PDB file of C-alpha atoms and ligand atoms in Angstrom:
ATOM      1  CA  UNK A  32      48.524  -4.526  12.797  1.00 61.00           C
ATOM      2  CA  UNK A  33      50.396  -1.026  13.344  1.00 69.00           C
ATOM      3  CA  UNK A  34      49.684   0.548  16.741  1.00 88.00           C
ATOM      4  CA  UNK A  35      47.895   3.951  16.240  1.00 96.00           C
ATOM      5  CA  UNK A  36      47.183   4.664  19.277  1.00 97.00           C
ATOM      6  CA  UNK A  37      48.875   8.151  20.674  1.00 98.00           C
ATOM      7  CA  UNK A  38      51.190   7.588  23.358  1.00 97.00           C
ATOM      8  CA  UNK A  39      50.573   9.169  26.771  1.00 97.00           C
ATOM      9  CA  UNK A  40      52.672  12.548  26.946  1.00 95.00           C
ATOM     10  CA  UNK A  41      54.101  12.136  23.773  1.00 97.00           C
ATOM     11  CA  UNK A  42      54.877  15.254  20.725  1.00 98.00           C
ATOM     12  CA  UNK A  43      52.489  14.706  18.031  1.00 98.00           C
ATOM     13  CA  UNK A  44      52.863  16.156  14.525  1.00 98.00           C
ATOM     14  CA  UNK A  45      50.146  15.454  12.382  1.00 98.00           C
ATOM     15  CA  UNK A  46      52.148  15.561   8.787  1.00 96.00           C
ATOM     16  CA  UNK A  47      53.771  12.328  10.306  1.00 96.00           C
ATOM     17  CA  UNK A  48      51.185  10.956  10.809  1.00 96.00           C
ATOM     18  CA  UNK A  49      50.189   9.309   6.582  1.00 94.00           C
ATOM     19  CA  UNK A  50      46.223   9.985   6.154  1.00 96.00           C
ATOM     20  CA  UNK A  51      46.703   7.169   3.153  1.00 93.00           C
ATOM     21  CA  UNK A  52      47.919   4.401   5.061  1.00 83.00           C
ATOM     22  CA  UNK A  53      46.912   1.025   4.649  1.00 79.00           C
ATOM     23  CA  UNK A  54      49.602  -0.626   5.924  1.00 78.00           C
ATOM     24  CA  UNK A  55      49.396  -4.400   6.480  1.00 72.00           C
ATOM     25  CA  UNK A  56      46.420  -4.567   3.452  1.00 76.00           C
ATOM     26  CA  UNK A  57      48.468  -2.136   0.985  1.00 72.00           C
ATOM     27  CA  UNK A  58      45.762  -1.541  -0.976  1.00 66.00           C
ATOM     28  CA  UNK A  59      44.174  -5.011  -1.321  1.00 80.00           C
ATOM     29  CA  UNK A  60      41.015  -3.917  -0.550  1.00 83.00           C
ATOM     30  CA  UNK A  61      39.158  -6.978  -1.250  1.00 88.00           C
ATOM     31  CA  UNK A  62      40.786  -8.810   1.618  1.00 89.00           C
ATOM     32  CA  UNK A  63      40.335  -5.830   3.934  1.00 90.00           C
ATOM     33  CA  UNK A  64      36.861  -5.987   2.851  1.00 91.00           C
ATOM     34  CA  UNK A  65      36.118  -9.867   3.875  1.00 94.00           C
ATOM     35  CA  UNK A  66      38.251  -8.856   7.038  1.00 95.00           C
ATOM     36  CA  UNK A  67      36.008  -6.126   7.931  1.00 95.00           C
ATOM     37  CA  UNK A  68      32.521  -8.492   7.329  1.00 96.00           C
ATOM     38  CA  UNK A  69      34.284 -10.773  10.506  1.00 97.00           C
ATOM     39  CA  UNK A  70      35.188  -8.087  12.586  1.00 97.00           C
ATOM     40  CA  UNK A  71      31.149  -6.158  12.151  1.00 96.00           C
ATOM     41  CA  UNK A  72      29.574 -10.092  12.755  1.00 96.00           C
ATOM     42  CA  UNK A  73      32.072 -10.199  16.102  1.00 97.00           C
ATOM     43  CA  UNK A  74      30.772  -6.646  17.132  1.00 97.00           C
ATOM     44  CA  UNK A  75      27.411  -7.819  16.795  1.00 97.00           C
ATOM     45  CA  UNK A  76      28.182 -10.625  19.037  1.00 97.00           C
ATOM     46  CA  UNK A  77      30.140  -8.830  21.894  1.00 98.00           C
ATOM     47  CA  UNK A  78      27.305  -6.001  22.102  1.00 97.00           C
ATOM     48  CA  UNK A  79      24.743  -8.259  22.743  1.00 97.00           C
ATOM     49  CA  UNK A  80      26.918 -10.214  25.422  1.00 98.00           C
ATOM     50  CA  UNK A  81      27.548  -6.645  26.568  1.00 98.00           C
ATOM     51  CA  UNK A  82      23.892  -5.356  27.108  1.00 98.00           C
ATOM     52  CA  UNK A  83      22.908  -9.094  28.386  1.00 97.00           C
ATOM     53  CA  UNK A  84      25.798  -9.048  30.700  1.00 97.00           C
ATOM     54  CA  UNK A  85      24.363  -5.217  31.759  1.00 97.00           C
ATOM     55  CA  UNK A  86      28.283  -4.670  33.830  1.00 97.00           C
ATOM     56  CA  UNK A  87      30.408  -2.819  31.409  1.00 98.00           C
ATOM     57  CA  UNK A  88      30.164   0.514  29.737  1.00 98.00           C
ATOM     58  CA  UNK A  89      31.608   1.921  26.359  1.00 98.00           C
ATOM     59  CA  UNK A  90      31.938   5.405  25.296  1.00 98.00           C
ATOM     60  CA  UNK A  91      33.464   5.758  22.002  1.00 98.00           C
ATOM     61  CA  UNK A  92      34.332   9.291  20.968  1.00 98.00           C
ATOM     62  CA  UNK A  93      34.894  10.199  17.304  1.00 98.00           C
ATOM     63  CA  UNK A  94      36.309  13.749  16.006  1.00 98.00           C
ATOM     64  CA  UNK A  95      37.007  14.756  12.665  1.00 98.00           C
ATOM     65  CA  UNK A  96      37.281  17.819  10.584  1.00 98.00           C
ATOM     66  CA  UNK A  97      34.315  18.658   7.913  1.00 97.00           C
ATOM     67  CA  UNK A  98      33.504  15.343   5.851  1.00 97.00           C
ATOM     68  CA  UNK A  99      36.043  13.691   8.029  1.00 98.00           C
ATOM     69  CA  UNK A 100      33.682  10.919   7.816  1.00 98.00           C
ATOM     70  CA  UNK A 101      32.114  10.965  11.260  1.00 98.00           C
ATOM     71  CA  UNK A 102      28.260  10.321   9.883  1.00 97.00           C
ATOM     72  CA  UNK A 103      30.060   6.911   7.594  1.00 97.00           C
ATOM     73  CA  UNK A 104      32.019   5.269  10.225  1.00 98.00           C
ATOM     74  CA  UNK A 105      28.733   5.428  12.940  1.00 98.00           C
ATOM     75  CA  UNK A 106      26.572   4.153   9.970  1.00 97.00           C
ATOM     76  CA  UNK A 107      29.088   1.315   8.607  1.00 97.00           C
ATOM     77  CA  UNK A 108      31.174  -0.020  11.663  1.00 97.00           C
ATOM     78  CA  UNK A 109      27.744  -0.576  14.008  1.00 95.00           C
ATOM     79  CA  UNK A 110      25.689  -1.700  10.763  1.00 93.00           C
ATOM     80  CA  UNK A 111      24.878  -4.663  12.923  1.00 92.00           C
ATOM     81  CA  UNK A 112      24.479  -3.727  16.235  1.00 94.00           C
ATOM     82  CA  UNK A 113      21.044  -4.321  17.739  1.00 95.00           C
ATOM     83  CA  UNK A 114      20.115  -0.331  17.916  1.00 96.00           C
ATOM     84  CA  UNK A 115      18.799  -0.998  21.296  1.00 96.00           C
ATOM     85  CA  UNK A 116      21.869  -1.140  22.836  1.00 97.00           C
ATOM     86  CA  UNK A 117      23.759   1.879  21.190  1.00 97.00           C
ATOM     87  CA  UNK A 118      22.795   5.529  21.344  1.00 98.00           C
ATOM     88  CA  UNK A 119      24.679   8.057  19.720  1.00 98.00           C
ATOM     89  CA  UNK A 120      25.335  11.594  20.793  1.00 98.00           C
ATOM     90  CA  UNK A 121      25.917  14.587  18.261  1.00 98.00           C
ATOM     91  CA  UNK A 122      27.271  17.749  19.533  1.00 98.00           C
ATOM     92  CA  UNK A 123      26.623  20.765  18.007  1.00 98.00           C
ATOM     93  CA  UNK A 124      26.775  24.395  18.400  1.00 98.00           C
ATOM     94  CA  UNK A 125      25.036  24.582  22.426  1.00 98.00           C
ATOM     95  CA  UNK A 126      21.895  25.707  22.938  1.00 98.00           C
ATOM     96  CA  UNK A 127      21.269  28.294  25.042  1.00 98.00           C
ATOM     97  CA  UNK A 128      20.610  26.185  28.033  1.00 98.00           C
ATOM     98  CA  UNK A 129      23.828  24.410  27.740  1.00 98.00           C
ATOM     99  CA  UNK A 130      25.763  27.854  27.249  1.00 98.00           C
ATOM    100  CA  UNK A 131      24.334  28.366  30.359  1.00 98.00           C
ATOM    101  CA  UNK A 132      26.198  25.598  32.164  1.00 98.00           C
ATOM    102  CA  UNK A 133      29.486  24.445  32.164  1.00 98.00           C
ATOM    103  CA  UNK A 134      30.792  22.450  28.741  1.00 98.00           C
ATOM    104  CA  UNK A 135      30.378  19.243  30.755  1.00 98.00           C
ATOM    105  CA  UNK A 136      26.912  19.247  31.801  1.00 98.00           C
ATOM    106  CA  UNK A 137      25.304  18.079  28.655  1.00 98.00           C
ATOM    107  CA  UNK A 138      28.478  15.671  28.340  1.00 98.00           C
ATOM    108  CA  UNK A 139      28.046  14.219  31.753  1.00 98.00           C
ATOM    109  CA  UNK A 140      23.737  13.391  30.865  1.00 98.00           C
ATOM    110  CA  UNK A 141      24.859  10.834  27.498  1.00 98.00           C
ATOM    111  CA  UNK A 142      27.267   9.028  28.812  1.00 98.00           C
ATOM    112  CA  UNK A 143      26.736   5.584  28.762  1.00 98.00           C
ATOM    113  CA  UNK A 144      25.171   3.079  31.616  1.00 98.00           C
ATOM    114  CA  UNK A 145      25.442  -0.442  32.180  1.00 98.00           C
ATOM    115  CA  UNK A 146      25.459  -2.993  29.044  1.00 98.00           C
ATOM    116  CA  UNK A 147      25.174   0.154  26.743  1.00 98.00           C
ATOM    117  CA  UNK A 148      27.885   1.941  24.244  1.00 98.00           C
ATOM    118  CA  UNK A 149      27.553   5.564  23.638  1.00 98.00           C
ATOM    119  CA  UNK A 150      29.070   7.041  20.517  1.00 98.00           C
ATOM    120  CA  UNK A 151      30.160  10.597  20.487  1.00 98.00           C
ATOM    121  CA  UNK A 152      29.747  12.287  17.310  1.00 98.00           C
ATOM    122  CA  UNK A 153      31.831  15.323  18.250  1.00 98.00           C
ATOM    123  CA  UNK A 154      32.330  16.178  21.563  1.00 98.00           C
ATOM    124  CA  UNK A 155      33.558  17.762  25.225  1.00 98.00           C
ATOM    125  CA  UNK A 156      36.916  17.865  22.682  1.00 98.00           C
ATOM    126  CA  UNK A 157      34.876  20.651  20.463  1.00 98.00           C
ATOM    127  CA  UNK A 158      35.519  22.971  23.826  1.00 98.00           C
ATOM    128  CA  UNK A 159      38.777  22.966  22.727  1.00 98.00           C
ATOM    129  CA  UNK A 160      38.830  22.793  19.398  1.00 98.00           C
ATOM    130  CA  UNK A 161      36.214  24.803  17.327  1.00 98.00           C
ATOM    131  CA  UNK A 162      36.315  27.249  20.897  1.00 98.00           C
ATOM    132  CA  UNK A 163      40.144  27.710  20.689  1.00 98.00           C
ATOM    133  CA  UNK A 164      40.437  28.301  17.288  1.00 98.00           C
ATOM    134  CA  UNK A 165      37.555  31.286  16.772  1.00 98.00           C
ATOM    135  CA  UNK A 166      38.224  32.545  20.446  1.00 97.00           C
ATOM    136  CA  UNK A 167      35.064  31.611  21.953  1.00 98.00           C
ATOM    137  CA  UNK A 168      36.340  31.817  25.258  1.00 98.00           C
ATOM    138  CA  UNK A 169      39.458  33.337  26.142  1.00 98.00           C
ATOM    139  CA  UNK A 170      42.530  31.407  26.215  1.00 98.00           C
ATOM    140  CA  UNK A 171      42.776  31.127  30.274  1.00 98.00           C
ATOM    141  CA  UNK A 172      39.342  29.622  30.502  1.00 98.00           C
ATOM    142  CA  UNK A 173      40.100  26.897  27.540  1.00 98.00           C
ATOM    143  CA  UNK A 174      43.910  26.227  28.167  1.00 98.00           C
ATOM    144  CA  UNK A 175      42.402  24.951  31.864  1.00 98.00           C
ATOM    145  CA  UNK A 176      39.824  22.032  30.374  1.00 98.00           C
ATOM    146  CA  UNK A 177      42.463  19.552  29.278  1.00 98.00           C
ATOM    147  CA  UNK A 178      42.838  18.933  32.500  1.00 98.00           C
ATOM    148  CA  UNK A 179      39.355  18.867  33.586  1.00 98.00           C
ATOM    149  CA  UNK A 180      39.053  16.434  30.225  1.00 98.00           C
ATOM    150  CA  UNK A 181      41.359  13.789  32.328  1.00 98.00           C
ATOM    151  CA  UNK A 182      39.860  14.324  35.143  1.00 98.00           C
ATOM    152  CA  UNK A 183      36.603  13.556  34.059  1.00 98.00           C
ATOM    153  CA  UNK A 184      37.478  10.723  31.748  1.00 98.00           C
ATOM    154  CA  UNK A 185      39.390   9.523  34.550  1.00 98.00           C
ATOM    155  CA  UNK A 186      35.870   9.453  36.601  1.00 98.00           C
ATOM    156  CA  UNK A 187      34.275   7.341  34.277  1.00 98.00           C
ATOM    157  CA  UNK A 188      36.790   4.929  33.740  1.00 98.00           C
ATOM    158  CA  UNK A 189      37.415   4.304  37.646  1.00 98.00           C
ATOM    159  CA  UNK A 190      33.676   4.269  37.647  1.00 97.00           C
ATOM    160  CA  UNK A 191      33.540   1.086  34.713  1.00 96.00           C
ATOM    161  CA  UNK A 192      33.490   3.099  31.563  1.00 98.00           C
ATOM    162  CA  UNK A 193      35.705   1.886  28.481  1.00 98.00           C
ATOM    163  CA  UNK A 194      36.710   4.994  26.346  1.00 98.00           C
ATOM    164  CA  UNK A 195      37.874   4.800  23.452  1.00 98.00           C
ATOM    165  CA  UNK A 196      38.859   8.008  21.478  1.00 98.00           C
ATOM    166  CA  UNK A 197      39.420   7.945  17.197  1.00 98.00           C
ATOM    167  CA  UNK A 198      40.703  11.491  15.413  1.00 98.00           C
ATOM    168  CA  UNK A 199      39.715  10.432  11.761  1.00 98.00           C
ATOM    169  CA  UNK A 200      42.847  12.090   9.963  1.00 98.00           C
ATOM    170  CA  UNK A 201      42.372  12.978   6.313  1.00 98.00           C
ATOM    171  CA  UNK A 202      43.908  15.894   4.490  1.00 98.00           C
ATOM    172  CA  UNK A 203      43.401  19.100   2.635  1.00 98.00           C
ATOM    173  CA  UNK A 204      43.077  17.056  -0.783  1.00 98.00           C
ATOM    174  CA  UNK A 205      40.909  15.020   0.590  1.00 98.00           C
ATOM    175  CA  UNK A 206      38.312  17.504   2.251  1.00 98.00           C
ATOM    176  CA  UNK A 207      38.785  19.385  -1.150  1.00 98.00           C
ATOM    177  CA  UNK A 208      37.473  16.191  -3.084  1.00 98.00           C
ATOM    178  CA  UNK A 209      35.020  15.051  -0.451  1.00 98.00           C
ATOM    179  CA  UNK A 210      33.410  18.704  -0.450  1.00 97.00           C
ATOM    180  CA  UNK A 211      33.212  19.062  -4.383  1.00 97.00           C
ATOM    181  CA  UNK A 212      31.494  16.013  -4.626  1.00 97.00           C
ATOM    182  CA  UNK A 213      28.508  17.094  -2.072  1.00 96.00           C
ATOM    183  CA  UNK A 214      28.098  20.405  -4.167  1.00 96.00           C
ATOM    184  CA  UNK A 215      28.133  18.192  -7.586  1.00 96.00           C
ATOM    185  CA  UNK A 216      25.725  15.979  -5.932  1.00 97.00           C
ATOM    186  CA  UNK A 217      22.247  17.106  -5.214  1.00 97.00           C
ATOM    187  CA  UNK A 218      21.393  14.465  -3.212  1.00 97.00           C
ATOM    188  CA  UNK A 219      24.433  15.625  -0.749  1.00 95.00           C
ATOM    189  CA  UNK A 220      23.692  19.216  -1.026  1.00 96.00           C
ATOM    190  CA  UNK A 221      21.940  18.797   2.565  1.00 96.00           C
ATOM    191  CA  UNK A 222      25.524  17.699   4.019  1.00 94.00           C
ATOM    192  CA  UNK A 223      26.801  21.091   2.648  1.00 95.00           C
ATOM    193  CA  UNK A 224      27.331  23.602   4.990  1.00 94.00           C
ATOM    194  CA  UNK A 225      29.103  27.251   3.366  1.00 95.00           C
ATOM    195  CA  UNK A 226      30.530  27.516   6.871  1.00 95.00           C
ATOM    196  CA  UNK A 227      32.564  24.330   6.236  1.00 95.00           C
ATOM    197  CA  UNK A 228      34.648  26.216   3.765  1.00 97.00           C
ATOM    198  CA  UNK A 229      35.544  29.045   6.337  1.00 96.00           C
ATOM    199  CA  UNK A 230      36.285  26.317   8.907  1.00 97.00           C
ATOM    200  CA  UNK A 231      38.470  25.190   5.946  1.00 98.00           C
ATOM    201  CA  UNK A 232      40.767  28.486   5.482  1.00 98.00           C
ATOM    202  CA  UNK A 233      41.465  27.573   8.961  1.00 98.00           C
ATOM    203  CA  UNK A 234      43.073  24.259   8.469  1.00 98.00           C
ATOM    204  CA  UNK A 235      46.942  25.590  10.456  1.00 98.00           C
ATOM    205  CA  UNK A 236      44.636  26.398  13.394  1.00 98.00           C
ATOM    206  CA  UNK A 237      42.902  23.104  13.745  1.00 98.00           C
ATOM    207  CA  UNK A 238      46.141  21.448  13.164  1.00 98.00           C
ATOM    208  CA  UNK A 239      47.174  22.891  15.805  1.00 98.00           C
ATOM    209  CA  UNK A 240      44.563  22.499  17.851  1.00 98.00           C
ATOM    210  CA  UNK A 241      44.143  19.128  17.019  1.00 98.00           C
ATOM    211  CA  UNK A 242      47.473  18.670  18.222  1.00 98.00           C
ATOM    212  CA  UNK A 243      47.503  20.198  21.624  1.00 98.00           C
ATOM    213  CA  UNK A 244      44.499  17.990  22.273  1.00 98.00           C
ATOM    214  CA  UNK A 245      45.805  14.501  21.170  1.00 98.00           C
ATOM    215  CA  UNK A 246      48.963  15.263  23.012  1.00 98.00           C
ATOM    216  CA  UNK A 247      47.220  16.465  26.460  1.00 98.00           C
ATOM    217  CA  UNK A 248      44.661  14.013  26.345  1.00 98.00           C
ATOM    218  CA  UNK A 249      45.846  10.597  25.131  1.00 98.00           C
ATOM    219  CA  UNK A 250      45.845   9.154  28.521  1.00 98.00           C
ATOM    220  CA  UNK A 251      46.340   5.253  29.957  1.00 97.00           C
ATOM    221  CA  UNK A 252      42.355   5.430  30.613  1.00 97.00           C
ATOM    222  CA  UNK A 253      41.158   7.134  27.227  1.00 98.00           C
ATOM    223  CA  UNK A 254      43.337   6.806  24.704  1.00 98.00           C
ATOM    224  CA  UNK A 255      43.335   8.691  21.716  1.00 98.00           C
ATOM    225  CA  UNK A 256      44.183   6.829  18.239  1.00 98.00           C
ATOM    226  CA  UNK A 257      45.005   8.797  14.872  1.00 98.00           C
ATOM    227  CA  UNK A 258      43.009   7.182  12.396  1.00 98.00           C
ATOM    228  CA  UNK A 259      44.139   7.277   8.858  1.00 97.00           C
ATOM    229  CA  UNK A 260      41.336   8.363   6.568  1.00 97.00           C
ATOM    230  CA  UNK A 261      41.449   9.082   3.527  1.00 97.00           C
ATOM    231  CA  UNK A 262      40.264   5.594   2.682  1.00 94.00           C
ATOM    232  CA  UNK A 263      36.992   4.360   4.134  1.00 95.00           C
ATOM    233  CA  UNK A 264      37.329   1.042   4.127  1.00 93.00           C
ATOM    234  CA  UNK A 265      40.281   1.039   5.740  1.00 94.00           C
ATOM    235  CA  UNK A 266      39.203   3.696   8.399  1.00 96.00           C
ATOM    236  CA  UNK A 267      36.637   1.187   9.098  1.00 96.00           C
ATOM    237  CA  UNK A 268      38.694  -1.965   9.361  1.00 95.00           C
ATOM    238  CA  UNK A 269      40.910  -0.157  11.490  1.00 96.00           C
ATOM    239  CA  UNK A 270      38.280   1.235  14.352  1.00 97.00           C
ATOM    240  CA  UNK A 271      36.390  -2.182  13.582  1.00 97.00           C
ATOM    241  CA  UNK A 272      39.775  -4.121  14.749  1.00 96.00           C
ATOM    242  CA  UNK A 273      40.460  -1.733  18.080  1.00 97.00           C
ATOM    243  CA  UNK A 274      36.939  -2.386  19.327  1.00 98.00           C
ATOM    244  CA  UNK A 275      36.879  -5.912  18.637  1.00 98.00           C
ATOM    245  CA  UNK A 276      40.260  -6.000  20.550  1.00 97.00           C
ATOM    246  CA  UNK A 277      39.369  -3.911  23.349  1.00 97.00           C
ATOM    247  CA  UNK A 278      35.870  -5.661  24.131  1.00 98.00           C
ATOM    248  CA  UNK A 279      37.792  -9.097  23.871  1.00 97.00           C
ATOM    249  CA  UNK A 280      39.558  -7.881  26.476  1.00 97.00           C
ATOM    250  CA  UNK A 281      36.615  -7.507  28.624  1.00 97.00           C
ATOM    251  CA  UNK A 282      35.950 -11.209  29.138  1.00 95.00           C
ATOM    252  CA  UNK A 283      32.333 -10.232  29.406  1.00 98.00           C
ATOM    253  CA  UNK A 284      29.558 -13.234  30.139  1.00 97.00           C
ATOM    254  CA  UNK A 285      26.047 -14.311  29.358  1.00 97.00           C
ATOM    255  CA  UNK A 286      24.788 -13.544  33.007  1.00 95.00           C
ATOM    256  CA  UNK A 287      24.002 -16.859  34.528  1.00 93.00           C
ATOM    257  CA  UNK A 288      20.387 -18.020  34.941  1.00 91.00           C
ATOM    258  CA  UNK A 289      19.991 -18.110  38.529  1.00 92.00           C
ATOM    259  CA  UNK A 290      16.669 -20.153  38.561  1.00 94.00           C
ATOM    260  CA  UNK A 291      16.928 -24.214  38.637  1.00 94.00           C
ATOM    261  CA  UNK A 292      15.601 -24.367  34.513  1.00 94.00           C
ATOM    262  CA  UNK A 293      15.892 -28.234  34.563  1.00 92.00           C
ATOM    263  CA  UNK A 294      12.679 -29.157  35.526  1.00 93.00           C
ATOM    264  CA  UNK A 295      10.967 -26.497  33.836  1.00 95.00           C
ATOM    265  CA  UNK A 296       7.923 -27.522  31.667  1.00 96.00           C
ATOM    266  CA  UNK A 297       6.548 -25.013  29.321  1.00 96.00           C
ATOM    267  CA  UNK A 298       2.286 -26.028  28.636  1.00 93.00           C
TER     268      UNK A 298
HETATM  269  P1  AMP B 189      27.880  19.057  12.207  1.00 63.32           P
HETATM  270  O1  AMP B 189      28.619  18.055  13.049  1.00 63.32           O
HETATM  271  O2  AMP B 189      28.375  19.133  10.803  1.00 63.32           O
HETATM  272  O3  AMP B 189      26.409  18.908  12.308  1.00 63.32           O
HETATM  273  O4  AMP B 189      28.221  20.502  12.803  1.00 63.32           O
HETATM  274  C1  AMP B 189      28.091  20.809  14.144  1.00 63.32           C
HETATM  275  C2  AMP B 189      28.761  22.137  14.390  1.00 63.32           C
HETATM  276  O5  AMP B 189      28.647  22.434  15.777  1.00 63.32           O
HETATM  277  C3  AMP B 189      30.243  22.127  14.063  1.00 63.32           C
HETATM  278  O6  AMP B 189      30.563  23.257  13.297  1.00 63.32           O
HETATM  279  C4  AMP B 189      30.898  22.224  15.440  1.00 63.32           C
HETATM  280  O7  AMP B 189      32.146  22.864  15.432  1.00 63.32           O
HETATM  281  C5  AMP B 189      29.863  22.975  16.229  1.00 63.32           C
HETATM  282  N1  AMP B 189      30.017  22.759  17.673  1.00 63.32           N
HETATM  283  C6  AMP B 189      29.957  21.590  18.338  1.00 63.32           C
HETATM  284  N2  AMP B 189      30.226  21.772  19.644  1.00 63.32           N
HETATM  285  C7  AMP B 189      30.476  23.083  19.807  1.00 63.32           C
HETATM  286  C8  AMP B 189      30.823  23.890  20.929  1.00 63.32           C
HETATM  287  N3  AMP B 189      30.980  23.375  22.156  1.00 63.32           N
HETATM  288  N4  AMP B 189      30.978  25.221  20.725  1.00 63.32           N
HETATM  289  C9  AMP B 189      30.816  25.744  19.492  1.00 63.32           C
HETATM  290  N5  AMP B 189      30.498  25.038  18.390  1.00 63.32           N
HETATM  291  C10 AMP B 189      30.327  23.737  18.544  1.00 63.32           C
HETATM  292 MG1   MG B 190      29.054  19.460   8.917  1.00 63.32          MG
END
């Protein structure tokens, strides 16, 4: 499978990288789809060894412009995963306590423990994304937090955290098509936001953005991978796969019973 994972220090132009892509299936969705089905079942199987085991720790982070498809790949790739072992984290504007603080603190509080994933719908990366682009802060204060982003990652992976970072990459048609349908669909009209389509007249800035942050931030410990999607079910295959490959890599255990259960008569 092709490697989409940024590499540290490298350029990154995001018009090279193809939103369509779907590489080694080319289009046979079908197979992708029955490919997909074994991958979610083998999830389901390494979180529970992962929350019995109660050693390792996985933070997953997921950015993505408007109807990038954030809410669908929490909702499809962890369809099986016992719910008591996964907790995801949505970042929104801050409230006024966490304006208050630094953009860590509230970070810092959902990351996960032992035997648990955390998913990160949004982000610390919003302080340097939606912040850059409408000047929240001025540029000295946000061109500094790339580095306190490695730092910090690098913290929680000396400290046993597994991060794994996915930029879901569509494109302008895309959003375009994905945004008419919630306004032709009532039943979507709650995903709607009229503020999405400002955020949208800013496309070049998040580009950018986008850009600066994959490149400063792809890192040995928390690697950043460019997701194509456009298509769904290969967006999904495709995060499915690295997580599947990354906890395999884990060799995690069953802990071992430490009682003597031979003898043991249940009345
Ligand atoms: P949604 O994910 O659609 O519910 O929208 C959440 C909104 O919160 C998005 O417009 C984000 O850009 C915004 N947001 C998240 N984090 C921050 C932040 N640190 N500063 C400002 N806006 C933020
Ligand atoms: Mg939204």
């Amino acid at each position: 499978m092709k490697s989409y994972q940024v590499k540290v220090g490298s350029k990154v132009d995001l018009n090279k990288w193809d939103p369509d892509g779907t590489h080694s299936y080319d289009g046979d969705k079908d197979s992708a789809k029955a490919a997909f089905a074994r991958l979610n079942q083998k999830l389901e199987r390494f979180q529970e060894i992962l929350y019995a085991e109660h050693k390792h720790k996985l933070l997953i982070v997921l950015q993505a412009r408007d109807t990038g498809g954030k809410d669908s790949t929490i909702r499809r790739v962890f369809e099986h995963v016992n719910p008591q072992g996964v907790k995801v984290a949505s970042f929104k504007v801050p409230t006024d306590e966490e304006m208050d603080h630094d953009y860590l603190w509230r970070v810092h509080k959902v990351v996960p423990g032992k035997g648990m994933i955390s998913i990160f719908n949004r982000s610390h990366y919003e302080d340097v994304l939606v912040v850059r682009v409408h000047n929240l802060v001025p540029q000295k204060i946000w061109e500094k937090r790339y580095e306190h982003i490695n730092h910090f990652e690098e913290m929680l992976a000396d400290e046993g955290t597994t991060i794994l970072k996915f930029y879901l990459h569509i494109d302008k048609d895309e959003q375009k098509k994905r945004l008419q349908a919630r306004l032709e669909d009532p039943e979507k009209h709650w995903k709607f936001s009229l503020g999405d389509l400002d955020e949208r007249k800013l496309w070049g800035e998040y580009t950018k953005a986008y850009e600066t942050m994959l490149e400063k931030t792809s890192t040995g410990h928390a690697p950043w991978y460019i997701i194509p999607a456009n298509r769904k079910w290969y967006r999904d295959l495709i995060i499915a796969n690295i997580l599947v490959q990354t906890l395999e890599k884990l060799d995690m255990k069953y802990p071992e019973q430490t009682d003597d259960l031979s003898n043991v008569i249940i009345e």
